[in-house]
Coordinates of C-alpha atoms and ligand atoms in Angstrom, one line a residue:
M266 CA 240.3 123.8 209.0
T267 CA 239.0 120.4 210.2
T268 CA 240.7 118.8 213.1
L269 CA 241.8 115.9 210.8
D270 CA 243.8 118.4 208.6
V271 CA 245.6 120.0 211.5
P272 CA 249.3 119.5 210.9
G273 CA 250.8 117.5 213.7
F274 CA 247.5 116.3 215.1
L275 CA 248.9 112.8 214.9
H276 CA 252.4 113.7 215.9
G277 CA 254.8 110.8 215.3
S278 CA 252.3 108.1 214.6
A279 CA 253.7 106.5 211.5
K280 CA 253.0 102.8 211.5
M281 CA 256.6 101.6 211.5
D282 CA 258.1 104.1 213.9
K283 CA 260.3 102.7 216.6
L284 CA 261.7 104.2 219.8
I285 CA 265.3 104.0 220.9
I286 CA 265.8 104.5 224.7
N287 CA 269.2 104.7 226.4
G288 CA 269.1 103.7 230.0
P289 CA 269.3 103.8 232.9
A290 CA 267.6 107.2 232.9
K291 CA 267.4 109.7 235.7
L292 CA 264.3 111.7 235.2
S293 CA 263.6 115.2 236.7
G294 CA 261.2 118.1 236.2
E295 CA 257.5 118.6 235.7
I296 CA 255.1 117.5 233.0
H297 CA 251.4 118.3 232.3
I298 CA 249.1 115.3 232.1
S299 CA 246.9 115.2 229.0
R300 CA 243.1 115.1 229.1
A301 CA 241.9 111.5 229.4
K302 CA 241.4 109.5 226.2
N303 CA 238.9 107.2 227.9
A304 CA 236.9 110.2 229.0
Y305 CA 236.9 111.9 225.6
L306 CA 236.1 108.8 223.5
P307 CA 232.5 108.4 225.0
I308 CA 232.1 112.2 225.2
L309 CA 232.9 112.6 221.5
A310 CA 230.3 109.9 220.7
G311 CA 227.9 111.8 223.0
C312 CA 228.2 114.9 220.8
L313 CA 225.9 113.0 218.4
L314 CA 223.1 113.5 220.9
S315 CA 222.8 117.3 220.3
K316 CA 221.9 119.2 217.1
E317 CA 223.7 122.2 218.5
R318 CA 227.4 123.2 218.6
I319 CA 229.6 121.4 221.2
R320 CA 233.0 122.8 222.0
L321 CA 235.6 120.5 223.7
K322 CA 238.8 121.7 225.1
N323 CA 242.3 120.1 224.8
I324 CA 241.2 116.8 223.1
P325 CA 244.5 114.8 223.1
E326 CA 246.3 114.2 219.9
L327 CA 245.9 110.4 219.7
R328 CA 245.2 107.8 217.1
D329 CA 242.1 106.5 218.9
I330 CA 240.7 110.1 219.1
K331 CA 241.4 110.6 215.4
T332 CA 239.6 107.4 214.6
M333 CA 236.6 108.5 216.6
L334 CA 236.6 111.9 214.9
S335 CA 236.8 110.2 211.4
L336 CA 233.8 108.1 212.4
L337 CA 231.8 111.1 213.5
E338 CA 232.7 112.9 210.3
K339 CA 231.3 110.0 208.4
L340 CA 228.1 110.1 210.4
G341 CA 227.7 113.8 209.5
T342 CA 229.5 115.8 212.2
Q343 CA 231.2 119.0 211.1
I344 CA 234.4 119.3 213.0
T345 CA 236.5 122.4 213.3
Q346 CA 239.6 123.2 215.4
E347 CA 240.6 126.5 216.8
G348 CA 243.6 126.5 219.1
E349 CA 242.8 124.3 222.1
W350 CA 239.1 124.1 221.2
T351 CA 237.5 121.5 218.9
E352 CA 233.9 122.2 217.8
L353 CA 231.6 119.4 216.8
Y354 CA 228.3 120.2 215.1
T355 CA 225.8 117.6 213.9
P356 CA 222.6 119.4 212.8
T357 CA 221.6 116.4 210.7
L358 CA 223.0 112.9 210.5
A359 CA 224.5 111.7 207.1
S360 CA 224.6 108.0 208.0
F361 CA 223.8 105.6 210.8
S362 CA 226.6 103.2 210.1
A363 CA 229.9 102.7 211.8
T364 CA 231.7 100.5 209.2
Y365 CA 234.2 97.7 209.7
D366 CA 237.2 99.7 208.4
L367 CA 237.0 102.1 211.4
V368 CA 235.6 99.8 214.1
K369 CA 238.2 97.1 213.5
T370 CA 240.9 99.6 214.6
M371 CA 239.1 100.8 217.7
R372 CA 236.6 99.0 219.9
A373 CA 235.3 102.3 221.4
S374 CA 233.5 102.8 218.1
I375 CA 230.7 100.9 219.8
F376 CA 230.0 104.1 221.8
V377 CA 228.1 105.5 218.8
L378 CA 225.4 102.8 219.2
G379 CA 223.6 104.4 222.2
P380 CA 223.6 108.0 220.9
L381 CA 222.5 107.0 217.3
L382 CA 219.6 104.9 218.7
A383 CA 218.6 107.6 221.1
R384 CA 218.6 110.4 218.5
E385 CA 217.4 108.7 215.3
G386 CA 216.0 105.3 216.5
K387 CA 218.4 103.3 214.3
A388 CA 222.1 102.4 214.2
E389 CA 224.4 99.9 212.5
V390 CA 227.8 99.2 214.0
S391 CA 230.3 96.7 212.9
L392 CA 230.9 94.1 215.6
P393 CA 234.2 95.0 217.3
G394 CA 235.3 91.3 217.4
G395 CA 238.2 90.1 219.6
C396 CA 241.3 92.0 220.4
A397 CA 244.8 91.2 221.6
I398 CA 243.9 91.3 225.3
G399 CA 240.8 89.1 225.2
T400 CA 237.5 88.3 223.5
R401 CA 235.8 91.4 224.9
P402 CA 232.1 90.7 224.0
I403 CA 229.4 93.4 223.9
D404 CA 226.6 91.3 225.3
L405 CA 226.0 93.7 228.2
H406 CA 225.5 96.6 225.8
L407 CA 223.1 94.7 223.5
D408 CA 221.0 92.8 226.1
N409 CA 220.3 96.0 228.0
L410 CA 219.4 98.0 224.9
K411 CA 217.0 95.1 224.1
K412 CA 215.4 95.6 227.6
M413 CA 214.9 99.2 226.6
G414 CA 212.9 98.1 223.6
A415 CA 215.5 98.0 220.8
K416 CA 215.3 95.4 218.2
I417 CA 218.7 94.0 217.6
D418 CA 220.0 91.8 214.7
L419 CA 223.5 90.5 214.3
K420 CA 224.1 89.9 210.6
G421 CA 227.1 90.1 208.3
G422 CA 229.4 91.1 211.2
Y423 CA 227.2 94.1 212.0
V424 CA 224.9 95.0 214.9
R425 CA 221.7 96.4 213.5
A426 CA 219.6 98.2 216.1
E427 CA 216.2 99.9 215.8
A428 CA 213.8 101.4 218.2
S429 CA 211.0 103.8 217.4
S430 CA 211.5 105.1 221.0
L431 CA 213.6 103.6 223.8
K432 CA 211.7 103.1 227.0
A433 CA 212.9 103.9 230.5
C434 CA 213.6 100.8 232.7
T435 CA 215.8 99.4 235.3
L436 CA 219.0 97.8 233.9
P437 CA 221.0 95.7 236.4
L438 CA 224.4 95.0 234.9
A439 CA 225.8 91.5 235.4
F440 CA 229.3 93.0 235.5
P441 CA 230.1 96.8 235.9
S442 CA 231.3 97.2 232.3
V443 CA 232.7 100.6 231.6
G444 CA 231.6 100.7 228.0
A445 CA 228.2 99.3 228.6
T446 CA 227.5 101.8 231.4
E447 CA 228.5 104.6 229.1
N448 CA 226.5 103.4 226.1
L449 CA 223.4 102.9 228.2
M450 CA 223.7 106.3 229.9
M451 CA 223.8 107.9 226.4
A452 CA 221.0 105.7 225.1
S453 CA 218.7 106.8 228.0
V454 CA 218.9 110.6 227.8
F455 CA 215.7 111.0 225.8
T456 CA 213.5 108.2 227.2
S457 CA 210.2 109.3 228.8
G458 CA 210.7 108.4 232.5
T459 CA 213.8 107.5 234.5
T460 CA 216.2 104.8 233.5
I461 CA 218.2 103.2 236.3
I462 CA 221.5 101.5 235.7
E463 CA 222.3 99.2 238.7
N464 CA 225.8 97.7 239.3
A465 CA 227.1 100.5 237.1
A466 CA 230.8 101.0 236.6
M467 CA 232.1 103.8 238.8
E468 CA 235.2 104.9 236.8
P469 CA 236.0 108.7 236.9
E470 CA 235.5 108.8 233.1
I471 CA 231.9 107.7 233.7
E472 CA 231.4 110.5 236.2
D473 CA 232.9 112.8 233.6
L474 CA 230.5 111.6 230.9
G475 CA 227.6 112.3 233.2
N476 CA 228.9 115.8 233.9
F477 CA 229.3 116.4 230.2
L478 CA 225.7 115.2 229.4
N479 CA 224.3 117.3 232.2
S480 CA 226.2 120.4 230.8
M481 CA 224.0 119.9 227.7
G482 CA 220.9 119.7 229.8
A483 CA 220.6 116.0 230.5
K484 CA 219.3 114.9 233.9
V485 CA 221.8 112.3 235.1
K486 CA 222.2 111.5 238.8
G487 CA 224.5 109.1 240.7
H488 CA 227.2 108.9 238.0
G489 CA 230.4 107.8 239.7
S490 CA 228.3 105.5 242.0
S491 CA 227.0 102.0 241.3
R492 CA 223.4 103.3 240.7
I493 CA 222.9 105.8 238.0
E494 CA 219.6 107.5 237.3
I495 CA 218.8 109.1 234.0
E496 CA 215.6 111.1 233.7
G497 CA 214.8 111.6 230.0
V498 CA 214.7 115.2 228.6
E499 CA 213.4 116.5 225.2
H500 CA 216.6 117.7 223.7
L501 CA 220.3 118.4 224.5
S502 CA 221.8 121.8 223.8
A503 CA 225.2 123.4 223.0
T504 CA 227.9 123.2 225.6
E505 CA 231.6 123.8 226.3
Y506 CA 233.5 121.1 228.2
E507 CA 236.9 119.9 229.2
A508 CA 237.5 116.3 230.3
I509 CA 239.5 115.2 233.4
G510 CA 243.2 114.4 233.3
D511 CA 244.3 111.0 232.2
R512 CA 244.8 108.9 235.3
I513 CA 246.4 106.0 233.4
E514 CA 248.9 108.4 231.8
A515 CA 249.7 109.8 235.2
G516 CA 250.1 106.4 236.8
T517 CA 252.5 105.4 234.0
Y518 CA 254.8 108.4 234.6
L519 CA 254.7 107.8 238.3
M520 CA 255.9 104.3 237.8
A521 CA 258.5 105.4 235.3
A522 CA 259.9 107.8 237.9
L523 CA 259.9 105.1 240.6
A524 CA 261.5 102.5 238.4
T525 CA 264.4 104.9 237.7
G526 CA 264.8 106.3 241.2
S527 CA 263.8 109.7 240.0
E528 CA 261.9 112.7 241.3
I529 CA 259.2 114.3 239.0
T530 CA 256.0 116.3 239.4
L531 CA 252.8 115.8 237.4
T532 CA 250.3 118.6 237.0
G533 CA 246.8 118.6 235.6
I534 CA 245.7 115.5 237.4
N535 CA 243.6 115.2 240.5
F536 CA 245.2 112.5 242.7
K537 CA 241.8 111.3 243.9
Y538 CA 241.4 109.5 240.6
I539 CA 244.4 107.3 241.3
D540 CA 244.2 107.2 245.0
F541 CA 244.2 103.4 245.1
V542 CA 247.3 103.2 242.9
I543 CA 249.1 105.8 245.0
E544 CA 248.2 103.9 248.2
K545 CA 249.6 100.7 246.7
L546 CA 252.8 102.5 245.6
R547 CA 253.2 104.0 249.1
E548 CA 252.7 100.5 250.6
M549 CA 255.7 99.5 248.5
G550 CA 257.7 102.3 250.0
A551 CA 257.1 105.1 247.4
N552 CA 257.5 108.6 248.6
I553 CA 254.6 110.5 246.9
E554 CA 253.2 113.9 247.8
T555 CA 249.8 115.0 246.5
S556 CA 247.9 118.3 246.2
D557 CA 244.7 119.1 244.4
N558 CA 246.2 119.5 241.0
S559 CA 249.7 117.9 241.2
I560 CA 251.5 114.8 242.3
T561 CA 255.2 114.6 243.1
V562 CA 257.1 111.4 243.4
K563 CA 260.5 111.2 245.0
Q564 CA 263.4 108.7 244.9
S565 CA 262.3 105.6 246.8
T566 CA 263.4 102.1 247.5
L567 CA 260.5 99.7 246.8
S568 CA 259.5 96.4 248.4
G569 CA 257.4 93.8 246.6
T570 CA 253.6 93.7 246.9
K571 CA 250.5 91.9 245.6
V572 CA 248.1 93.6 243.2
E573 CA 244.8 92.4 241.9
T574 CA 243.1 94.3 239.1
A575 CA 239.5 95.2 239.8
P576 CA 236.8 97.6 238.6
Y577 CA 237.2 101.2 239.9
P578 CA 238.0 102.1 242.7
G579 CA 240.3 99.0 242.6
F580 CA 243.6 98.7 240.9
P581 CA 243.1 99.5 237.1
T582 CA 243.8 96.8 234.6
D583 CA 245.2 99.6 232.4
L584 CA 248.1 100.0 234.8
Q585 CA 248.8 96.3 235.4
A586 CA 251.5 96.0 232.7
Q587 CA 253.3 99.2 233.9
M588 CA 253.1 98.0 237.5
M589 CA 254.7 94.7 236.5
A590 CA 257.6 96.5 234.9
L591 CA 258.0 98.5 238.1
M592 CA 257.9 95.4 240.3
T593 CA 260.9 93.9 238.5
T594 CA 262.9 96.7 240.0
A595 CA 261.7 96.2 243.6
K596 CA 263.9 94.5 246.2
D597 CA 261.7 91.5 246.7
S598 CA 259.0 89.4 245.0
S599 CA 255.6 90.5 243.9
I600 CA 252.4 89.0 242.6
I601 CA 249.9 90.3 240.1
V602 CA 246.4 88.8 239.5
E603 CA 244.6 90.0 236.4
N604 CA 240.9 89.8 237.0
I605 CA 239.5 91.9 234.2
F606 CA 240.9 90.6 230.9
E607 CA 241.9 86.9 230.3
N608 CA 244.9 87.5 228.1
R609 CA 246.6 90.6 229.3
F610 CA 250.1 89.3 229.9
M611 CA 251.6 89.7 226.5
H612 CA 254.2 92.1 227.9
V613 CA 255.7 89.2 230.0
P614 CA 257.8 87.5 227.3
E615 CA 259.1 90.9 226.2
L616 CA 260.0 91.9 229.8
I617 CA 261.7 88.5 230.2
R618 CA 263.9 89.4 227.1
M619 CA 265.0 92.4 229.2
N620 CA 266.1 90.2 232.1
A621 CA 262.9 90.3 234.1
L622 CA 262.2 87.2 236.2
I623 CA 258.4 86.5 235.8
D624 CA 256.4 83.2 236.0
L625 CA 252.9 83.0 234.7
E626 CA 250.2 80.7 236.1
G627 CA 246.7 81.3 234.7
R628 CA 245.6 84.8 235.7
S629 CA 248.6 85.3 238.1
A630 CA 252.1 86.6 237.5
F631 CA 254.9 86.0 240.0
I632 CA 257.6 88.6 239.7
K633 CA 261.0 88.2 241.3
P634 CA 263.5 91.1 241.6
S635 CA 265.5 91.3 238.4
P636 CA 269.3 91.0 238.9
G637 CA 269.4 94.1 236.6
L638 CA 267.2 94.9 233.6
S639 CA 269.2 95.1 230.4
A640 CA 268.4 96.5 227.0
A641 CA 267.0 94.3 224.2
P642 CA 265.1 94.7 221.0
V643 CA 261.4 94.4 222.0
M644 CA 258.0 94.7 220.4
C645 CA 254.8 96.5 221.5
T646 CA 251.8 94.2 221.5
D647 CA 249.1 96.5 222.8
L648 CA 248.7 99.9 224.3
R649 CA 249.5 99.4 227.9
A650 CA 252.0 96.6 227.3
S651 CA 253.9 99.1 225.3
A652 CA 254.0 101.5 228.3
A653 CA 255.5 98.7 230.4
L654 CA 258.3 98.3 227.9
I655 CA 259.1 102.0 228.0
I656 CA 259.3 101.8 231.8
A657 CA 261.6 98.8 231.7
A658 CA 263.8 100.4 228.9
L659 CA 264.2 103.6 231.0
A660 CA 265.3 101.4 234.0
A661 CA 267.5 99.1 231.9
E662 CA 271.2 99.3 231.2
G663 CA 271.9 100.0 227.5
E664 CA 270.1 100.8 224.4
T665 CA 266.6 99.3 224.0
E666 CA 264.9 99.4 220.6
I667 CA 261.0 99.3 220.9
Q668 CA 259.2 98.4 217.7
R669 CA 255.5 98.8 216.7
V670 CA 255.2 102.1 218.6
Y671 CA 251.9 102.7 216.9
H672 CA 250.2 100.9 219.8
L673 CA 251.6 103.7 222.1
D674 CA 250.3 106.4 219.8
R675 CA 246.8 105.1 220.4
G676 CA 246.9 106.4 224.0
Y677 CA 249.9 108.4 225.1
E678 CA 250.0 112.0 223.8
K679 CA 253.5 113.2 222.9
L680 CA 255.1 110.5 225.0
D681 CA 258.6 110.8 223.6
Q682 CA 258.4 114.6 223.9
K683 CA 257.3 114.4 227.5
F684 CA 260.1 111.9 228.5
L685 CA 262.6 114.1 226.6
K686 CA 261.4 117.0 228.8
L687 CA 262.1 114.9 231.9
G688 CA 265.6 114.3 230.7
A689 CA 265.4 110.7 229.2
S690 CA 267.4 109.7 226.2
I691 CA 264.6 108.7 223.9
K692 CA 264.5 109.0 220.1
R693 CA 261.8 108.2 217.6
V694 CA 263.0 106.6 214.3
N695 CA 261.1 105.8 211.2
S696 CA 262.0 102.2 210.5
N697 CA 260.5 102.0 207.0
Ligands
LIG225 C1 237.2 100.3 229.2 C2 238.5 101.0 228.8 C3 239.7 100.1 228.8 C4 239.8 99.4 230.2 C5 238.5 98.7 230.5 C6 238.5 98.1 231.9 C7 237.6 102.8 227.3 C8 237.5 103.3 225.9 N1 238.3 101.6 227.5 O1 237.1 99.3 228.2 O2 240.8 100.9 228.6 O3 240.8 98.4 230.1 O4 237.4 99.7 230.5 O5 238.8 99.1 232.9 O6 237.1 103.4 228.3 N2 232.5 92.5 229.1 C9 231.6 91.6 228.7 N3 230.5 92.0 228.0 C10 230.3 93.3 227.7 C11 231.2 94.2 228.0 C12 232.4 93.8 228.7 O7 231.8 90.4 229.0 O8 229.2 93.6 227.1 C13 233.8 92.1 229.8 C14 235.0 92.4 228.9 O9 235.3 91.3 228.0 C15 236.1 92.5 230.0 C16 235.4 93.2 231.1 O10 234.0 93.0 230.9 O11 236.6 91.2 230.4 C17 235.6 94.7 231.2 O12 235.2 95.3 230.1 P1 234.6 96.8 230.1 O13 234.6 97.3 231.4 O14 233.4 96.8 229.2 O15 235.8 97.5 229.3 P2 235.7 98.5 228.0 O16 234.6 99.4 228.2 O17 235.8 97.7 226.8

C-alpha cells in the first residue's frame, strides 16, 4: 500500500472544514509532540540522493508532507508504508520536473532542486512565487547554485537548472536562509572536494538534515553552526532515520496552556530546541519545568514582554503569531517586532475581532492586555496565524468558529484530537 492510499493519512483535512471551540478551556494531561514537519520536508527531498531504500519513522500526517510525497512519486520514488515506517526507494528517476500544480501549494517543493541537480545534473522546478506572509524569493538558492557551476534559466515560471557536475566552493550566504542552507547542503554531497557554507542557518532542522545525510554516508560537518563543511562522496546508501520533535508544535501547546492558566506536559521534544522561547516565557512569569524528553508548564500569571523574531537561536517567526495571542492574556503590555517576513501580521485583524487590543506600526505590533477575549467567527489566513486563533479561542469566553482550517492541516498533526485529549471543547465540522 502506498502512503498516499493509507486511510486517515490526511485525517480531517477537507478544504472547507471548520473548528468550533468553546472557551475558556482548562487543559490538563500529557500529549506527545509529532516529528517536525520542517525537518521531514528537506529529509524527504534528500531521499532522492540515494538509489537505495530509505526508511523514515513517524512521518507526520500533514498536508505539506502529502504534497512532498506526491511530488516524489511523480519524480519516480516508490513509497510504501508499514506501521510507523515509510520506505522511499528511487532506483531511477522518472522525471526531473516539479510542476506548478504541486509547487504552488507548497514552497518547500524547491527542496528537490539541490538533490536532482546533485544526482542527475538537471532539474526543473516551478517558481514558488509569493505567498501570504511575504514575497519569499529564492535568489540565495539560485545564486549559490550558480557559483557551484549550475546553469540556471528562469522561463515560463520555471527554474531550469543544469550542471554536468557541481563543483565544490565556498558559499557565503547574504542571509542565513533555512531553505537555501538545506538546498545547498544537499546539492553539495557529491562534489569533488569540500563545499563550505558560510553564514549558514543554524536551525535544529538543519542539524537534523545533516545527521540524516551522514546516516546515508555523506560527510557533513558543522551542521547546526554557522559554518557547514560538506566533503563530497561517491554515493549515498540505505538508511533508517527518525526526525526530531516539532519545536513549533511544542511552543504552540505551551502557549495554549499558558493562555488558559493550565498545566500540561509535552513529551517527545528536547527542550534545548526551544530554549530561547522557554526563557522568554519564564521572563514573563511562566512556570516551566524541563527534562531531556519532556516539558511541563504550570498555571502562571504573565507579565508583558518584548519579542523580536530572529534566525535560530533567536525567537522563531513561526511562533510569533501564537506569542501574540498569548500576550493578549498578559497583565500588561507587550511588543512584537517581526524581522523575518514583511507581512506576517494577518492574524491581527482576526485577534482584534476577538477583543484583542493590538496596534500595528510597520514591522512592530503593540499589544495591550485584553479586557477579556471573547468568541467570534474568525478565519485562518496562514498556518501559524491559524494556531494563534486556536490559542485565543481556547482562552476566550464563548463559542468561536474558526474557518479555513486547511491551513492548520498543513502543519499541525491531529491538532483537534490532541486538544480533545487535553480536555478542550473542540469540534471539527465540515462546512460544505
Ligand atoms: C523556513 C521554514 C519556515 C520558517 C522560515 C524562517 C521550512 C519548510 N520552512 O522557510 O517555516 O518560517 O524558515 O524560519 O523549513 N529569503 C530571501 N532569498 C532566498 C531565501 C530566503 O530573500 O533565497 C528571505 C525570505 O524572503 C525571508 C527570509 O529570507 O524573508 C527567511 O527565509 P528562509 O529562512 O529561507 O525561510 P524558508 O526556508 O522559506
